[in-house]
């Protein structure tokens, strides 16, 4: 099973727009990453997002290019301050390739928990609009496969 973790694209500030949609730059960067991911053959069965507008918009752009077999949907416990153990436990029972579109610090803590068993270590530096690919070795252990950020794509 592969797990693709995505921090939403750049969003407008709360002062600029309280609903915090993606900026034009955020949309452009996510689209660039999504096109590249499709070109390299990334296959995902389902994309889950937090339900916040910026995560939904990011998931929609990714789905446009990756065409997940089971679509996109809102999922609980992907909010910025959600407990990462909830998804770590859920992932033990899932065998399909998933993409989670969410926020910091949750994504960082979830990745840390999966890779090190500790939420306080930060083994990965997330970048808005980037994708972190992890692969499950067995029900308990994960490894980092690759990271794509908008800057890496020509």
PDB file of C-alpha atoms in Angstrom:
ATOM      1  CA  UNK A   1       0.000   0.000   0.000  1.00  0.00           C
ATOM      2  CA  UNK A   2       1.198   3.467  -0.857  1.00  0.00           C
ATOM      3  CA  UNK A   3       0.139   6.561   1.042  1.00  0.00           C
ATOM      4  CA  UNK A   4       0.425   9.983  -0.571  1.00  0.00           C
ATOM      5  CA  UNK A   5       0.368  12.892   1.874  1.00  0.00           C
ATOM      6  CA  UNK A   6      -0.337  16.360   0.529  1.00  0.00           C
ATOM      7  CA  UNK A   7      -0.290  19.656   2.350  1.00  0.00           C
ATOM      8  CA  UNK A   8      -2.896  21.875   0.667  1.00  0.00           C
ATOM      9  CA  UNK A   9      -1.681  24.514  -1.777  1.00  0.00           C
ATOM     10  CA  UNK A  10      -0.980  28.094  -0.769  1.00  0.00           C
ATOM     11  CA  UNK A  11      -4.155  29.701   0.583  1.00  0.00           C
ATOM     12  CA  UNK A  12      -5.298  33.264   1.056  1.00  0.00           C
ATOM     13  CA  UNK A  13      -4.922  34.697   4.542  1.00  0.00           C
ATOM     14  CA  UNK A  14      -7.890  34.756   6.907  1.00  0.00           C
ATOM     15  CA  UNK A  15      -7.896  38.578   6.655  1.00  0.00           C
ATOM     16  CA  UNK A  16      -7.998  38.424   2.851  1.00  0.00           C
ATOM     17  CA  UNK A  17     -10.787  35.814   2.757  1.00  0.00           C
ATOM     18  CA  UNK A  18     -12.092  34.029   5.870  1.00  0.00           C
ATOM     19  CA  UNK A  19     -12.922  30.893   3.842  1.00  0.00           C
ATOM     20  CA  UNK A  20      -9.198  30.625   2.898  1.00  0.00           C
ATOM     21  CA  UNK A  21      -9.418  29.436  -0.729  1.00  0.00           C
ATOM     22  CA  UNK A  22      -6.275  28.691  -2.710  1.00  0.00           C
ATOM     23  CA  UNK A  23      -4.382  31.624  -4.170  1.00  0.00           C
ATOM     24  CA  UNK A  24      -3.668  31.674  -7.902  1.00  0.00           C
ATOM     25  CA  UNK A  25      -0.111  30.593  -7.072  1.00  0.00           C
ATOM     26  CA  UNK A  26      -1.462  27.773  -4.905  1.00  0.00           C
ATOM     27  CA  UNK A  27      -3.719  26.522  -7.706  1.00  0.00           C
ATOM     28  CA  UNK A  28      -0.906  26.741 -10.238  1.00  0.00           C
ATOM     29  CA  UNK A  29       1.587  24.859  -8.060  1.00  0.00           C
ATOM     30  CA  UNK A  30      -0.877  22.076  -7.208  1.00  0.00           C
ATOM     31  CA  UNK A  31      -1.783  21.718 -10.868  1.00  0.00           C
ATOM     32  CA  UNK A  32       1.909  21.497 -11.824  1.00  0.00           C
ATOM     33  CA  UNK A  33       2.483  18.752  -9.251  1.00  0.00           C
ATOM     34  CA  UNK A  34      -0.724  16.924 -10.252  1.00  0.00           C
ATOM     35  CA  UNK A  35       0.227  16.914 -13.952  1.00  0.00           C
ATOM     36  CA  UNK A  36       3.683  15.591 -13.093  1.00  0.00           C
ATOM     37  CA  UNK A  37       2.267  12.906 -10.789  1.00  0.00           C
ATOM     38  CA  UNK A  38      -0.057  11.751 -13.574  1.00  0.00           C
ATOM     39  CA  UNK A  39       2.848  11.698 -16.056  1.00  0.00           C
ATOM     40  CA  UNK A  40       4.924   9.437 -13.803  1.00  0.00           C
ATOM     41  CA  UNK A  41       1.974   7.066 -13.410  1.00  0.00           C
ATOM     42  CA  UNK A  42       0.897   7.741  -9.834  1.00  0.00           C
ATOM     43  CA  UNK A  43      -2.164   5.569  -9.142  1.00  0.00           C
ATOM     44  CA  UNK A  44      -4.473   6.318  -6.264  1.00  0.00           C
ATOM     45  CA  UNK A  45      -7.748   4.637  -5.369  1.00  0.00           C
ATOM     46  CA  UNK A  46      -9.197   7.404  -3.233  1.00  0.00           C
ATOM     47  CA  UNK A  47      -8.393  10.959  -2.174  1.00  0.00           C
ATOM     48  CA  UNK A  48      -9.519  12.066   1.275  1.00  0.00           C
ATOM     49  CA  UNK A  49      -9.486  15.736   2.321  1.00  0.00           C
ATOM     50  CA  UNK A  50     -10.204  17.600   5.552  1.00  0.00           C
ATOM     51  CA  UNK A  51     -13.229  19.472   4.255  1.00  0.00           C
ATOM     52  CA  UNK A  52     -11.602  22.874   4.626  1.00  0.00           C
ATOM     53  CA  UNK A  53     -11.927  24.802   1.353  1.00  0.00           C
ATOM     54  CA  UNK A  54      -8.181  24.918   0.633  1.00  0.00           C
ATOM     55  CA  UNK A  55      -7.873  21.141   1.099  1.00  0.00           C
ATOM     56  CA  UNK A  56     -10.984  20.458  -0.991  1.00  0.00           C
ATOM     57  CA  UNK A  57      -9.691  22.630  -3.847  1.00  0.00           C
ATOM     58  CA  UNK A  58      -6.306  20.907  -3.688  1.00  0.00           C
ATOM     59  CA  UNK A  59      -7.980  17.477  -3.751  1.00  0.00           C
ATOM     60  CA  UNK A  60     -10.146  18.485  -6.718  1.00  0.00           C
ATOM     61  CA  UNK A  61      -7.130  19.610  -8.752  1.00  0.00           C
ATOM     62  CA  UNK A  62      -5.256  16.394  -7.936  1.00  0.00           C
ATOM     63  CA  UNK A  63      -8.311  14.264  -8.803  1.00  0.00           C
ATOM     64  CA  UNK A  64      -8.674  15.990 -12.172  1.00  0.00           C
ATOM     65  CA  UNK A  65      -5.302  14.570 -13.238  1.00  0.00           C
ATOM     66  CA  UNK A  66      -4.966  11.402 -11.142  1.00  0.00           C
ATOM     67  CA  UNK A  67      -8.534  10.173 -11.650  1.00  0.00           C
ATOM     68  CA  UNK A  68      -8.844   8.163  -8.421  1.00  0.00           C
ATOM     69  CA  UNK A  69     -10.957   5.038  -8.968  1.00  0.00           C
ATOM     70  CA  UNK A  70     -13.161   5.791  -5.936  1.00  0.00           C
ATOM     71  CA  UNK A  71     -13.141   9.586  -6.215  1.00  0.00           C
ATOM     72  CA  UNK A  72     -12.582  12.167  -3.507  1.00  0.00           C
ATOM     73  CA  UNK A  73     -14.334  12.584  -0.202  1.00  0.00           C
ATOM     74  CA  UNK A  74     -14.227  14.512   3.029  1.00  0.00           C
ATOM     75  CA  UNK A  75     -12.846  12.562   5.976  1.00  0.00           C
ATOM     76  CA  UNK A  76     -12.724  13.327   9.656  1.00  0.00           C
ATOM     77  CA  UNK A  77      -9.517  13.703  11.658  1.00  0.00           C
ATOM     78  CA  UNK A  78      -7.515  15.461   8.922  1.00  0.00           C
ATOM     79  CA  UNK A  79      -7.862  18.914  10.477  1.00  0.00           C
ATOM     80  CA  UNK A  80      -4.710  20.802  11.535  1.00  0.00           C
ATOM     81  CA  UNK A  81      -4.897  19.765  15.203  1.00  0.00           C
ATOM     82  CA  UNK A  82      -6.413  16.276  14.765  1.00  0.00           C
ATOM     83  CA  UNK A  83      -4.885  13.355  16.621  1.00  0.00           C
ATOM     84  CA  UNK A  84      -2.498  11.596  14.173  1.00  0.00           C
ATOM     85  CA  UNK A  85      -3.032   8.246  15.919  1.00  0.00           C
ATOM     86  CA  UNK A  86      -6.556   8.062  14.465  1.00  0.00           C
ATOM     87  CA  UNK A  87      -5.270   7.834  10.884  1.00  0.00           C
ATOM     88  CA  UNK A  88      -2.248   5.737  11.873  1.00  0.00           C
ATOM     89  CA  UNK A  89      -4.680   3.137  13.261  1.00  0.00           C
ATOM     90  CA  UNK A  90      -7.043   3.362  10.261  1.00  0.00           C
ATOM     91  CA  UNK A  91      -4.195   2.837   7.827  1.00  0.00           C
ATOM     92  CA  UNK A  92      -3.417  -0.556   9.393  1.00  0.00           C
ATOM     93  CA  UNK A  93      -6.707  -1.846   7.963  1.00  0.00           C
ATOM     94  CA  UNK A  94      -6.526  -0.277   4.496  1.00  0.00           C
ATOM     95  CA  UNK A  95      -4.928  -2.003   1.527  1.00  0.00           C
ATOM     96  CA  UNK A  96      -5.617   0.459  -1.276  1.00  0.00           C
ATOM     97  CA  UNK A  97      -3.416   3.370  -2.361  1.00  0.00           C
ATOM     98  CA  UNK A  98      -4.678   6.525  -0.658  1.00  0.00           C
ATOM     99  CA  UNK A  99      -3.995  10.226  -0.817  1.00  0.00           C
ATOM    100  CA  UNK A 100      -4.647  12.387   2.231  1.00  0.00           C
ATOM    101  CA  UNK A 101      -4.919  16.126   1.629  1.00  0.00           C
ATOM    102  CA  UNK A 102      -4.619  18.057   4.843  1.00  0.00           C
ATOM    103  CA  UNK A 103      -2.758  20.539   6.976  1.00  0.00           C
ATOM    104  CA  UNK A 104       0.163  21.078   9.282  1.00  0.00           C
ATOM    105  CA  UNK A 105       0.870  20.188  11.978  1.00  0.00           C
ATOM    106  CA  UNK A 106      -1.327  17.072  11.526  1.00  0.00           C
ATOM    107  CA  UNK A 107       0.412  15.749   8.384  1.00  0.00           C
ATOM    108  CA  UNK A 108       3.839  16.248   9.939  1.00  0.00           C
ATOM    109  CA  UNK A 109       2.819  14.460  13.137  1.00  0.00           C
ATOM    110  CA  UNK A 110       1.168  11.599  11.220  1.00  0.00           C
ATOM    111  CA  UNK A 111       4.266  11.124   9.060  1.00  0.00           C
ATOM    112  CA  UNK A 112       6.484  11.224  12.123  1.00  0.00           C
ATOM    113  CA  UNK A 113       4.313   8.659  13.907  1.00  0.00           C
ATOM    114  CA  UNK A 114       4.321   6.306  10.894  1.00  0.00           C
ATOM    115  CA  UNK A 115       8.071   6.560  10.254  1.00  0.00           C
ATOM    116  CA  UNK A 116       9.466   6.835  13.786  1.00  0.00           C
ATOM    117  CA  UNK A 117       6.688   5.887  16.210  1.00  0.00           C
ATOM    118  CA  UNK A 118       6.939   9.361  17.756  1.00  0.00           C
ATOM    119  CA  UNK A 119       4.842  12.415  16.843  1.00  0.00           C
ATOM    120  CA  UNK A 120       7.454  14.884  18.101  1.00  0.00           C
ATOM    121  CA  UNK A 121      10.187  14.098  15.567  1.00  0.00           C
ATOM    122  CA  UNK A 122       9.954  15.925  12.227  1.00  0.00           C
ATOM    123  CA  UNK A 123      11.614  13.602   9.679  1.00  0.00           C
ATOM    124  CA  UNK A 124       9.943  15.326   6.716  1.00  0.00           C
ATOM    125  CA  UNK A 125       9.597  19.021   5.929  1.00  0.00           C
ATOM    126  CA  UNK A 126       6.286  19.451   4.130  1.00  0.00           C
ATOM    127  CA  UNK A 127       5.822  22.011   1.373  1.00  0.00           C
ATOM    128  CA  UNK A 128       2.443  23.414   0.302  1.00  0.00           C
ATOM    129  CA  UNK A 129       1.256  21.616  -2.807  1.00  0.00           C
ATOM    130  CA  UNK A 130       3.910  18.900  -2.568  1.00  0.00           C
ATOM    131  CA  UNK A 131       3.407  15.140  -2.291  1.00  0.00           C
ATOM    132  CA  UNK A 132       5.139  12.819   0.173  1.00  0.00           C
ATOM    133  CA  UNK A 133       4.964   9.126  -0.769  1.00  0.00           C
ATOM    134  CA  UNK A 134       5.178   6.500   1.962  1.00  0.00           C
ATOM    135  CA  UNK A 135       4.919   2.756   1.511  1.00  0.00           C
ATOM    136  CA  UNK A 136       3.685   0.347   4.145  1.00  0.00           C
ATOM    137  CA  UNK A 137       6.105  -2.518   4.762  1.00  0.00           C
ATOM    138  CA  UNK A 138       3.704  -4.359   7.078  1.00  0.00           C
ATOM    139  CA  UNK A 139       0.778  -3.356   9.297  1.00  0.00           C
ATOM    140  CA  UNK A 140       3.100  -1.452  11.659  1.00  0.00           C
ATOM    141  CA  UNK A 141       6.021  -0.143   9.590  1.00  0.00           C
ATOM    142  CA  UNK A 142       6.385   2.441   6.848  1.00  0.00           C
ATOM    143  CA  UNK A 143       9.197   3.814   4.706  1.00  0.00           C
ATOM    144  CA  UNK A 144       9.654   7.018   2.765  1.00  0.00           C
ATOM    145  CA  UNK A 145       9.722   6.432  -1.003  1.00  0.00           C
ATOM    146  CA  UNK A 146       9.911   9.968  -2.472  1.00  0.00           C
ATOM    147  CA  UNK A 147       8.895  13.608  -2.157  1.00  0.00           C
ATOM    148  CA  UNK A 148       7.807  15.934  -4.960  1.00  0.00           C
ATOM    149  CA  UNK A 149       7.614  19.698  -4.458  1.00  0.00           C
ATOM    150  CA  UNK A 150       6.579  22.320  -7.009  1.00  0.00           C
ATOM    151  CA  UNK A 151      10.172  23.616  -7.228  1.00  0.00           C
ATOM    152  CA  UNK A 152      11.462  20.241  -8.426  1.00  0.00           C
ATOM    153  CA  UNK A 153       9.278  20.213 -11.522  1.00  0.00           C
ATOM    154  CA  UNK A 154      10.395  22.130 -14.602  1.00  0.00           C
TER     155      UNK A 154
END
